[in-house]
């Protein structure tokens, strides 16, 4: 029996970044063959993986993203498709190994609460929100930007550092608290919280971003950038980087070993951060 899912409803089957083990655990919780998801490849940037429950195992099929002139095509095995919905539609009617695709896996609804106001960063796809607003996560497309839905049904991109996990069963008084955001820095759309509790900083690894620039920060996590990204900085643990700009998308700018470039804010901490609990 052919699956009845809509291959063009990307939010129903695309889960974004997810490890092989997480995908396996999710699909093994299902009791029907043909249940699937599509995730980002964790080894080849740009490629995808079709994960399918087949009998008593989960199969992971690599989907190669191939550029042919000005056209992008997707290859799985010896089959080539113009887009992912076409690929899924094909395997609705054809077997992979032991089953066709039946439906996307059921995923637990994940909600987040806004820690600060977000008015948008100038992109039409952004979803503005107010501090305290509850949002439902649709997909985790990138490390710093997720797709979410608000209470009136509007969807769009939200910056991950501006939200925190929300559990409807958790008592608000037991949550880590953060103060109100102060006025954004002149000429920038980013928000600058006055203070951050130590609980919140440890939980989300988000440093206090109210700071005079340039400022020195120490690298706490190594990073080797994509060979094709000439503007990204290579980071080694212990490096001291001069932070010159803090962007809302989480990609900060700075100088290291005579080179200027960008890097993820999650990989560094300001050198005086151990004293930041006393800042106001």
PDB file of C-alpha atoms in Angstrom:
ATOM      1  CA  UNK A   1       0.000   0.000   0.000  1.00  0.00           C
ATOM      2  CA  UNK A   2       1.436   3.357  -1.043  1.00  0.00           C
ATOM      3  CA  UNK A   3       2.084   5.992   1.583  1.00  0.00           C
ATOM      4  CA  UNK A   4      -0.404   8.847   1.886  1.00  0.00           C
ATOM      5  CA  UNK A   5       1.974  11.560   3.139  1.00  0.00           C
ATOM      6  CA  UNK A   6       2.589  14.853   1.324  1.00  0.00           C
ATOM      7  CA  UNK A   7       6.194  14.878   0.005  1.00  0.00           C
ATOM      8  CA  UNK A   8       6.026  18.675  -0.357  1.00  0.00           C
ATOM      9  CA  UNK A   9       5.324  19.161   3.362  1.00  0.00           C
ATOM     10  CA  UNK A  10       8.996  19.519   4.301  1.00  0.00           C
ATOM     11  CA  UNK A  11       8.228  20.235   7.944  1.00  0.00           C
ATOM     12  CA  UNK A  12       6.693  16.781   8.324  1.00  0.00           C
ATOM     13  CA  UNK A  13       9.775  14.797   7.246  1.00  0.00           C
ATOM     14  CA  UNK A  14      12.879  17.023   7.484  1.00  0.00           C
ATOM     15  CA  UNK A  15      14.514  17.063  10.921  1.00  0.00           C
ATOM     16  CA  UNK A  16      17.674  19.053  10.103  1.00  0.00           C
ATOM     17  CA  UNK A  17      20.822  18.185  12.105  1.00  0.00           C
ATOM     18  CA  UNK A  18      20.412  14.821  13.845  1.00  0.00           C
ATOM     19  CA  UNK A  19      22.961  12.121  14.606  1.00  0.00           C
ATOM     20  CA  UNK A  20      22.707   8.626  13.154  1.00  0.00           C
ATOM     21  CA  UNK A  21      22.005   7.209  16.615  1.00  0.00           C
ATOM     22  CA  UNK A  22      19.268   9.752  17.358  1.00  0.00           C
ATOM     23  CA  UNK A  23      17.585   8.928  14.045  1.00  0.00           C
ATOM     24  CA  UNK A  24      17.859   5.207  14.755  1.00  0.00           C
ATOM     25  CA  UNK A  25      16.345   5.608  18.235  1.00  0.00           C
ATOM     26  CA  UNK A  26      13.480   7.725  16.865  1.00  0.00           C
ATOM     27  CA  UNK A  27      12.574   5.219  14.150  1.00  0.00           C
ATOM     28  CA  UNK A  28      13.041   2.103  16.277  1.00  0.00           C
ATOM     29  CA  UNK A  29      10.361   3.541  18.587  1.00  0.00           C
ATOM     30  CA  UNK A  30       7.922   3.094  15.679  1.00  0.00           C
ATOM     31  CA  UNK A  31       6.250  -0.286  15.137  1.00  0.00           C
ATOM     32  CA  UNK A  32       5.690  -0.093  11.391  1.00  0.00           C
ATOM     33  CA  UNK A  33       8.045  -0.549   8.439  1.00  0.00           C
ATOM     34  CA  UNK A  34       8.270   2.328   5.991  1.00  0.00           C
ATOM     35  CA  UNK A  35       8.361   5.095   8.613  1.00  0.00           C
ATOM     36  CA  UNK A  36      11.087   7.610   7.701  1.00  0.00           C
ATOM     37  CA  UNK A  37      12.779  10.965   8.215  1.00  0.00           C
ATOM     38  CA  UNK A  38      15.302  13.014   6.234  1.00  0.00           C
ATOM     39  CA  UNK A  39      18.247  14.529   8.129  1.00  0.00           C
ATOM     40  CA  UNK A  40      21.398  16.456   7.319  1.00  0.00           C
ATOM     41  CA  UNK A  41      24.495  14.354   6.715  1.00  0.00           C
ATOM     42  CA  UNK A  42      26.899  14.723   9.635  1.00  0.00           C
ATOM     43  CA  UNK A  43      29.919  13.866   7.452  1.00  0.00           C
ATOM     44  CA  UNK A  44      29.375  15.654   4.122  1.00  0.00           C
ATOM     45  CA  UNK A  45      28.079  19.222   4.216  1.00  0.00           C
ATOM     46  CA  UNK A  46      25.134  19.713   1.858  1.00  0.00           C
ATOM     47  CA  UNK A  47      24.270  16.011   1.582  1.00  0.00           C
ATOM     48  CA  UNK A  48      21.203  14.485   3.221  1.00  0.00           C
ATOM     49  CA  UNK A  49      20.327  11.081   4.649  1.00  0.00           C
ATOM     50  CA  UNK A  50      17.040   9.221   4.190  1.00  0.00           C
ATOM     51  CA  UNK A  51      16.507   7.134   7.346  1.00  0.00           C
ATOM     52  CA  UNK A  52      13.899   4.377   7.087  1.00  0.00           C
ATOM     53  CA  UNK A  53      12.546   1.750   9.480  1.00  0.00           C
ATOM     54  CA  UNK A  54      12.860  -1.554   7.598  1.00  0.00           C
ATOM     55  CA  UNK A  55      11.821  -4.751   9.424  1.00  0.00           C
ATOM     56  CA  UNK A  56      13.910  -4.833  12.637  1.00  0.00           C
ATOM     57  CA  UNK A  57      16.526  -2.314  11.579  1.00  0.00           C
ATOM     58  CA  UNK A  58      16.923   1.293  10.453  1.00  0.00           C
ATOM     59  CA  UNK A  59      18.575   1.909   7.089  1.00  0.00           C
ATOM     60  CA  UNK A  60      20.423   5.174   6.369  1.00  0.00           C
ATOM     61  CA  UNK A  61      20.530   6.049   2.648  1.00  0.00           C
ATOM     62  CA  UNK A  62      22.901   8.830   1.579  1.00  0.00           C
ATOM     63  CA  UNK A  63      21.379  11.469  -0.723  1.00  0.00           C
ATOM     64  CA  UNK A  64      24.128  13.259  -2.630  1.00  0.00           C
ATOM     65  CA  UNK A  65      23.505  16.868  -3.609  1.00  0.00           C
ATOM     66  CA  UNK A  66      24.978  17.346  -7.089  1.00  0.00           C
ATOM     67  CA  UNK A  67      25.433  20.588  -8.981  1.00  0.00           C
ATOM     68  CA  UNK A  68      25.051  20.176 -12.770  1.00  0.00           C
ATOM     69  CA  UNK A  69      25.662  23.561 -14.356  1.00  0.00           C
ATOM     70  CA  UNK A  70      23.054  25.863 -12.863  1.00  0.00           C
ATOM     71  CA  UNK A  71      20.855  22.950 -11.781  1.00  0.00           C
ATOM     72  CA  UNK A  72      20.901  21.120  -8.455  1.00  0.00           C
ATOM     73  CA  UNK A  73      20.008  17.437  -8.464  1.00  0.00           C
ATOM     74  CA  UNK A  74      19.793  14.757  -5.788  1.00  0.00           C
ATOM     75  CA  UNK A  75      21.150  11.227  -6.200  1.00  0.00           C
ATOM     76  CA  UNK A  76      20.304   8.177  -4.120  1.00  0.00           C
ATOM     77  CA  UNK A  77      21.932   4.947  -5.313  1.00  0.00           C
ATOM     78  CA  UNK A  78      21.693   5.022  -9.114  1.00  0.00           C
ATOM     79  CA  UNK A  79      18.537   7.168  -9.165  1.00  0.00           C
ATOM     80  CA  UNK A  80      18.637  10.924  -9.838  1.00  0.00           C
ATOM     81  CA  UNK A  81      15.910  13.435  -8.907  1.00  0.00           C
ATOM     82  CA  UNK A  82      15.374  17.203  -9.394  1.00  0.00           C
ATOM     83  CA  UNK A  83      14.320  17.687  -5.753  1.00  0.00           C
ATOM     84  CA  UNK A  84      13.663  15.777  -2.526  1.00  0.00           C
ATOM     85  CA  UNK A  85       9.835  15.671  -2.874  1.00  0.00           C
ATOM     86  CA  UNK A  86      10.270  13.891  -6.233  1.00  0.00           C
ATOM     87  CA  UNK A  87      12.620  11.406  -4.581  1.00  0.00           C
ATOM     88  CA  UNK A  88      10.158  10.711  -1.749  1.00  0.00           C
ATOM     89  CA  UNK A  89       7.274  10.412  -4.193  1.00  0.00           C
ATOM     90  CA  UNK A  90       9.228   7.792  -6.175  1.00  0.00           C
ATOM     91  CA  UNK A  91       9.878   5.691  -3.088  1.00  0.00           C
ATOM     92  CA  UNK A  92       6.234   5.885  -2.100  1.00  0.00           C
ATOM     93  CA  UNK A  93       5.668   3.464  -4.992  1.00  0.00           C
ATOM     94  CA  UNK A  94       9.019   1.657  -5.155  1.00  0.00           C
ATOM     95  CA  UNK A  95      10.814  -0.415  -2.553  1.00  0.00           C
ATOM     96  CA  UNK A  96      14.088   0.749  -1.019  1.00  0.00           C
ATOM     97  CA  UNK A  97      15.313  -2.545   0.442  1.00  0.00           C
ATOM     98  CA  UNK A  98      12.294  -4.202   2.004  1.00  0.00           C
ATOM     99  CA  UNK A  99       9.651  -1.464   2.050  1.00  0.00           C
ATOM    100  CA  UNK A 100       8.383   1.674   0.295  1.00  0.00           C
ATOM    101  CA  UNK A 101       7.932   4.907   2.269  1.00  0.00           C
ATOM    102  CA  UNK A 102       4.708   4.974   4.295  1.00  0.00           C
ATOM    103  CA  UNK A 103       4.804   8.147   6.392  1.00  0.00           C
ATOM    104  CA  UNK A 104       7.194  10.440   8.304  1.00  0.00           C
ATOM    105  CA  UNK A 105       8.014   9.517  11.889  1.00  0.00           C
ATOM    106  CA  UNK A 106       6.011  11.093  14.680  1.00  0.00           C
ATOM    107  CA  UNK A 107       8.109  13.585  16.567  1.00  0.00           C
ATOM    108  CA  UNK A 108       7.657  14.936  20.063  1.00  0.00           C
ATOM    109  CA  UNK A 109       6.429  18.517  20.073  1.00  0.00           C
ATOM    110  CA  UNK A 110       9.234  20.762  21.300  1.00  0.00           C
ATOM    111  CA  UNK A 111       8.516  24.229  22.634  1.00  0.00           C
ATOM    112  CA  UNK A 112      10.766  27.131  23.568  1.00  0.00           C
ATOM    113  CA  UNK A 113      10.265  30.352  25.483  1.00  0.00           C
ATOM    114  CA  UNK A 114      11.654  33.689  24.316  1.00  0.00           C
ATOM    115  CA  UNK A 115      14.277  35.148  26.648  1.00  0.00           C
ATOM    116  CA  UNK A 116      14.323  38.526  24.861  1.00  0.00           C
ATOM    117  CA  UNK A 117      12.335  40.495  22.296  1.00  0.00           C
ATOM    118  CA  UNK A 118      13.271  39.762  18.672  1.00  0.00           C
ATOM    119  CA  UNK A 119      12.129  42.278  16.070  1.00  0.00           C
ATOM    120  CA  UNK A 120      13.793  40.539  13.124  1.00  0.00           C
ATOM    121  CA  UNK A 121      17.159  40.960  11.462  1.00  0.00           C
ATOM    122  CA  UNK A 122      15.878  42.379   8.175  1.00  0.00           C
ATOM    123  CA  UNK A 123      15.057  39.032   6.566  1.00  0.00           C
ATOM    124  CA  UNK A 124      11.448  38.510   5.424  1.00  0.00           C
ATOM    125  CA  UNK A 125      11.599  34.925   6.711  1.00  0.00           C
ATOM    126  CA  UNK A 126      12.236  36.004  10.323  1.00  0.00           C
ATOM    127  CA  UNK A 127       9.555  35.419  12.960  1.00  0.00           C
ATOM    128  CA  UNK A 128       9.469  38.355  15.421  1.00  0.00           C
ATOM    129  CA  UNK A 129       8.506  37.588  19.033  1.00  0.00           C
ATOM    130  CA  UNK A 130       8.265  39.143  22.479  1.00  0.00           C
ATOM    131  CA  UNK A 131      10.064  38.099  25.650  1.00  0.00           C
ATOM    132  CA  UNK A 132       8.113  35.323  27.380  1.00  0.00           C
ATOM    133  CA  UNK A 133       6.317  34.186  24.214  1.00  0.00           C
ATOM    134  CA  UNK A 134       6.005  30.400  23.739  1.00  0.00           C
ATOM    135  CA  UNK A 135       6.982  29.054  20.299  1.00  0.00           C
ATOM    136  CA  UNK A 136       6.697  25.579  18.790  1.00  0.00           C
ATOM    137  CA  UNK A 137       9.808  24.283  17.005  1.00  0.00           C
ATOM    138  CA  UNK A 138       9.128  22.978  13.494  1.00  0.00           C
ATOM    139  CA  UNK A 139      12.650  22.166  12.359  1.00  0.00           C
ATOM    140  CA  UNK A 140      16.238  22.782  13.440  1.00  0.00           C
ATOM    141  CA  UNK A 141      17.610  23.933  10.104  1.00  0.00           C
ATOM    142  CA  UNK A 142      20.914  25.399  11.293  1.00  0.00           C
ATOM    143  CA  UNK A 143      22.977  25.579  14.461  1.00  0.00           C
ATOM    144  CA  UNK A 144      21.924  29.155  15.211  1.00  0.00           C
ATOM    145  CA  UNK A 145      18.581  29.452  13.328  1.00  0.00           C
ATOM    146  CA  UNK A 146      15.510  27.247  13.753  1.00  0.00           C
ATOM    147  CA  UNK A 147      12.056  27.374  12.163  1.00  0.00           C
ATOM    148  CA  UNK A 148       9.231  27.915  14.637  1.00  0.00           C
ATOM    149  CA  UNK A 149       5.485  28.617  14.830  1.00  0.00           C
ATOM    150  CA  UNK A 150       3.845  31.135  17.157  1.00  0.00           C
ATOM    151  CA  UNK A 151       0.474  30.948  18.909  1.00  0.00           C
ATOM    152  CA  UNK A 152      -1.433  32.464  15.968  1.00  0.00           C
ATOM    153  CA  UNK A 153       0.039  30.050  13.429  1.00  0.00           C
ATOM    154  CA  UNK A 154       2.698  32.267  11.832  1.00  0.00           C
ATOM    155  CA  UNK A 155       5.986  30.515  11.041  1.00  0.00           C
ATOM    156  CA  UNK A 156       9.514  31.777  10.410  1.00  0.00           C
ATOM    157  CA  UNK A 157      13.162  31.699  11.454  1.00  0.00           C
ATOM    158  CA  UNK A 158      14.204  32.414  15.044  1.00  0.00           C
ATOM    159  CA  UNK A 159      17.717  32.946  16.521  1.00  0.00           C
ATOM    160  CA  UNK A 160      18.544  30.069  18.877  1.00  0.00           C
ATOM    161  CA  UNK A 161      20.461  32.195  21.464  1.00  0.00           C
ATOM    162  CA  UNK A 162      17.267  34.201  22.111  1.00  0.00           C
ATOM    163  CA  UNK A 163      15.160  31.258  23.320  1.00  0.00           C
ATOM    164  CA  UNK A 164      15.295  28.562  25.979  1.00  0.00           C
ATOM    165  CA  UNK A 165      13.691  25.135  26.322  1.00  0.00           C
ATOM    166  CA  UNK A 166      10.180  25.260  27.703  1.00  0.00           C
ATOM    167  CA  UNK A 167       8.495  22.451  29.616  1.00  0.00           C
ATOM    168  CA  UNK A 168       4.785  23.000  30.228  1.00  0.00           C
ATOM    169  CA  UNK A 169       5.025  20.817  33.330  1.00  0.00           C
ATOM    170  CA  UNK A 170       7.859  22.803  34.863  1.00  0.00           C
ATOM    171  CA  UNK A 171       7.099  25.401  37.507  1.00  0.00           C
ATOM    172  CA  UNK A 172       8.239  28.815  36.331  1.00  0.00           C
ATOM    173  CA  UNK A 173       9.807  29.594  39.662  1.00  0.00           C
ATOM    174  CA  UNK A 174      12.241  26.727  39.216  1.00  0.00           C
ATOM    175  CA  UNK A 175      13.544  27.980  35.888  1.00  0.00           C
ATOM    176  CA  UNK A 176      16.738  29.973  35.537  1.00  0.00           C
ATOM    177  CA  UNK A 177      15.815  33.642  35.223  1.00  0.00           C
ATOM    178  CA  UNK A 178      17.265  36.333  33.026  1.00  0.00           C
ATOM    179  CA  UNK A 179      16.811  40.064  33.168  1.00  0.00           C
ATOM    180  CA  UNK A 180      15.245  42.301  30.576  1.00  0.00           C
ATOM    181  CA  UNK A 181      17.258  43.138  27.498  1.00  0.00           C
ATOM    182  CA  UNK A 182      18.674  46.603  27.249  1.00  0.00           C
ATOM    183  CA  UNK A 183      18.655  48.809  24.198  1.00  0.00           C
ATOM    184  CA  UNK A 184      20.353  47.247  21.176  1.00  0.00           C
ATOM    185  CA  UNK A 185      23.790  48.520  20.263  1.00  0.00           C
ATOM    186  CA  UNK A 186      23.740  51.453  17.894  1.00  0.00           C
ATOM    187  CA  UNK A 187      23.655  50.390  14.257  1.00  0.00           C
ATOM    188  CA  UNK A 188      23.024  46.722  15.152  1.00  0.00           C
ATOM    189  CA  UNK A 189      19.850  44.644  15.362  1.00  0.00           C
ATOM    190  CA  UNK A 190      21.260  42.404  18.114  1.00  0.00           C
ATOM    191  CA  UNK A 191      19.971  42.559  21.660  1.00  0.00           C
ATOM    192  CA  UNK A 192      22.162  43.149  24.682  1.00  0.00           C
ATOM    193  CA  UNK A 193      20.903  41.724  28.010  1.00  0.00           C
ATOM    194  CA  UNK A 194      21.863  43.779  31.055  1.00  0.00           C
ATOM    195  CA  UNK A 195      22.803  40.754  33.111  1.00  0.00           C
ATOM    196  CA  UNK A 196      22.780  36.994  32.733  1.00  0.00           C
ATOM    197  CA  UNK A 197      22.483  34.597  35.658  1.00  0.00           C
ATOM    198  CA  UNK A 198      25.292  32.091  36.062  1.00  0.00           C
ATOM    199  CA  UNK A 199      22.719  29.290  35.795  1.00  0.00           C
ATOM    200  CA  UNK A 200      21.603  30.528  32.371  1.00  0.00           C
ATOM    201  CA  UNK A 201      25.143  31.061  31.101  1.00  0.00           C
ATOM    202  CA  UNK A 202      26.189  27.533  32.037  1.00  0.00           C
ATOM    203  CA  UNK A 203      23.041  26.012  30.603  1.00  0.00           C
ATOM    204  CA  UNK A 204      23.140  27.625  27.174  1.00  0.00           C
ATOM    205  CA  UNK A 205      26.827  28.529  26.898  1.00  0.00           C
ATOM    206  CA  UNK A 206      25.749  32.016  25.828  1.00  0.00           C
ATOM    207  CA  UNK A 207      28.139  34.722  27.073  1.00  0.00           C
ATOM    208  CA  UNK A 208      27.118  38.120  28.339  1.00  0.00           C
ATOM    209  CA  UNK A 209      26.938  40.130  25.113  1.00  0.00           C
ATOM    210  CA  UNK A 210      26.804  43.614  26.620  1.00  0.00           C
ATOM    211  CA  UNK A 211      30.437  44.503  26.181  1.00  0.00           C
ATOM    212  CA  UNK A 212      32.589  47.234  24.764  1.00  0.00           C
ATOM    213  CA  UNK A 213      34.352  46.129  21.609  1.00  0.00           C
ATOM    214  CA  UNK A 214      36.971  45.208  20.698  1.00  0.00           C
ATOM    215  CA  UNK A 215      37.370  42.693  23.531  1.00  0.00           C
ATOM    216  CA  UNK A 216      39.580  39.651  24.014  1.00  0.00           C
ATOM    217  CA  UNK A 217      38.126  36.144  24.176  1.00  0.00           C
ATOM    218  CA  UNK A 218      39.702  32.724  24.610  1.00  0.00           C
ATOM    219  CA  UNK A 219      38.870  29.816  22.311  1.00  0.00           C
ATOM    220  CA  UNK A 220      37.311  26.935  24.294  1.00  0.00           C
ATOM    221  CA  UNK A 221      36.428  24.682  21.344  1.00  0.00           C
ATOM    222  CA  UNK A 222      38.567  23.988  18.280  1.00  0.00           C
ATOM    223  CA  UNK A 223      37.113  24.522  14.821  1.00  0.00           C
ATOM    224  CA  UNK A 224      38.416  23.740  11.346  1.00  0.00           C
ATOM    225  CA  UNK A 225      36.327  25.732   8.849  1.00  0.00           C
ATOM    226  CA  UNK A 226      35.089  24.488   5.488  1.00  0.00           C
ATOM    227  CA  UNK A 227      37.923  24.687   2.959  1.00  0.00           C
ATOM    228  CA  UNK A 228      35.693  26.730   0.642  1.00  0.00           C
ATOM    229  CA  UNK A 229      34.901  29.355   3.276  1.00  0.00           C
ATOM    230  CA  UNK A 230      37.795  31.773   3.018  1.00  0.00           C
ATOM    231  CA  UNK A 231      36.347  34.183   5.593  1.00  0.00           C
ATOM    232  CA  UNK A 232      36.078  31.724   8.505  1.00  0.00           C
ATOM    233  CA  UNK A 233      38.769  31.636  11.169  1.00  0.00           C
ATOM    234  CA  UNK A 234      40.510  28.417  12.191  1.00  0.00           C
ATOM    235  CA  UNK A 235      40.268  28.103  15.970  1.00  0.00           C
ATOM    236  CA  UNK A 236      42.491  26.141  18.335  1.00  0.00           C
ATOM    237  CA  UNK A 237      41.784  25.713  22.041  1.00  0.00           C
ATOM    238  CA  UNK A 238      43.631  28.375  24.016  1.00  0.00           C
ATOM    239  CA  UNK A 239      43.846  30.881  21.159  1.00  0.00           C
ATOM    240  CA  UNK A 240      43.125  34.480  22.164  1.00  0.00           C
ATOM    241  CA  UNK A 241      40.950  36.265  19.631  1.00  0.00           C
ATOM    242  CA  UNK A 242      40.086  39.960  19.421  1.00  0.00           C
ATOM    243  CA  UNK A 243      36.286  40.169  19.019  1.00  0.00           C
ATOM    244  CA  UNK A 244      35.363  43.154  16.862  1.00  0.00           C
ATOM    245  CA  UNK A 245      31.673  42.529  16.085  1.00  0.00           C
ATOM    246  CA  UNK A 246      28.845  40.415  17.550  1.00  0.00           C
ATOM    247  CA  UNK A 247      26.199  39.562  14.952  1.00  0.00           C
ATOM    248  CA  UNK A 248      22.672  38.415  15.713  1.00  0.00           C
ATOM    249  CA  UNK A 249      23.111  35.177  13.744  1.00  0.00           C
ATOM    250  CA  UNK A 250      25.723  33.936  16.216  1.00  0.00           C
ATOM    251  CA  UNK A 251      28.604  34.373  13.773  1.00  0.00           C
ATOM    252  CA  UNK A 252      30.925  36.879  15.417  1.00  0.00           C
ATOM    253  CA  UNK A 253      33.818  38.659  13.751  1.00  0.00           C
ATOM    254  CA  UNK A 254      37.345  39.112  15.013  1.00  0.00           C
ATOM    255  CA  UNK A 255      41.087  39.046  14.467  1.00  0.00           C
ATOM    256  CA  UNK A 256      43.357  36.079  15.081  1.00  0.00           C
ATOM    257  CA  UNK A 257      46.981  35.565  14.020  1.00  0.00           C
ATOM    258  CA  UNK A 258      46.815  38.561  11.703  1.00  0.00           C
ATOM    259  CA  UNK A 259      43.664  37.352   9.913  1.00  0.00           C
ATOM    260  CA  UNK A 260      40.196  38.901  10.110  1.00  0.00           C
ATOM    261  CA  UNK A 261      37.177  36.626   9.785  1.00  0.00           C
ATOM    262  CA  UNK A 262      34.078  35.130  11.418  1.00  0.00           C
ATOM    263  CA  UNK A 263      33.515  32.310  13.912  1.00  0.00           C
ATOM    264  CA  UNK A 264      30.634  30.847  16.026  1.00  0.00           C
ATOM    265  CA  UNK A 265      30.195  32.639  19.355  1.00  0.00           C
ATOM    266  CA  UNK A 266      29.676  29.232  21.035  1.00  0.00           C
ATOM    267  CA  UNK A 267      33.379  28.429  20.547  1.00  0.00           C
ATOM    268  CA  UNK A 268      34.762  31.286  22.670  1.00  0.00           C
ATOM    269  CA  UNK A 269      34.397  32.929  26.064  1.00  0.00           C
ATOM    270  CA  UNK A 270      35.497  36.395  27.070  1.00  0.00           C
ATOM    271  CA  UNK A 271      38.657  36.284  29.124  1.00  0.00           C
ATOM    272  CA  UNK A 272      37.060  38.072  32.088  1.00  0.00           C
ATOM    273  CA  UNK A 273      33.840  35.986  31.901  1.00  0.00           C
ATOM    274  CA  UNK A 274      34.526  34.399  35.283  1.00  0.00           C
ATOM    275  CA  UNK A 275      33.822  37.807  36.840  1.00  0.00           C
ATOM    276  CA  UNK A 276      30.773  38.587  34.726  1.00  0.00           C
ATOM    277  CA  UNK A 277      28.300  37.390  37.392  1.00  0.00           C
ATOM    278  CA  UNK A 278      28.973  40.636  39.237  1.00  0.00           C
ATOM    279  CA  UNK A 279      28.332  42.848  36.213  1.00  0.00           C
ATOM    280  CA  UNK A 280      25.203  44.937  35.934  1.00  0.00           C
TER     281      UNK A 280
END
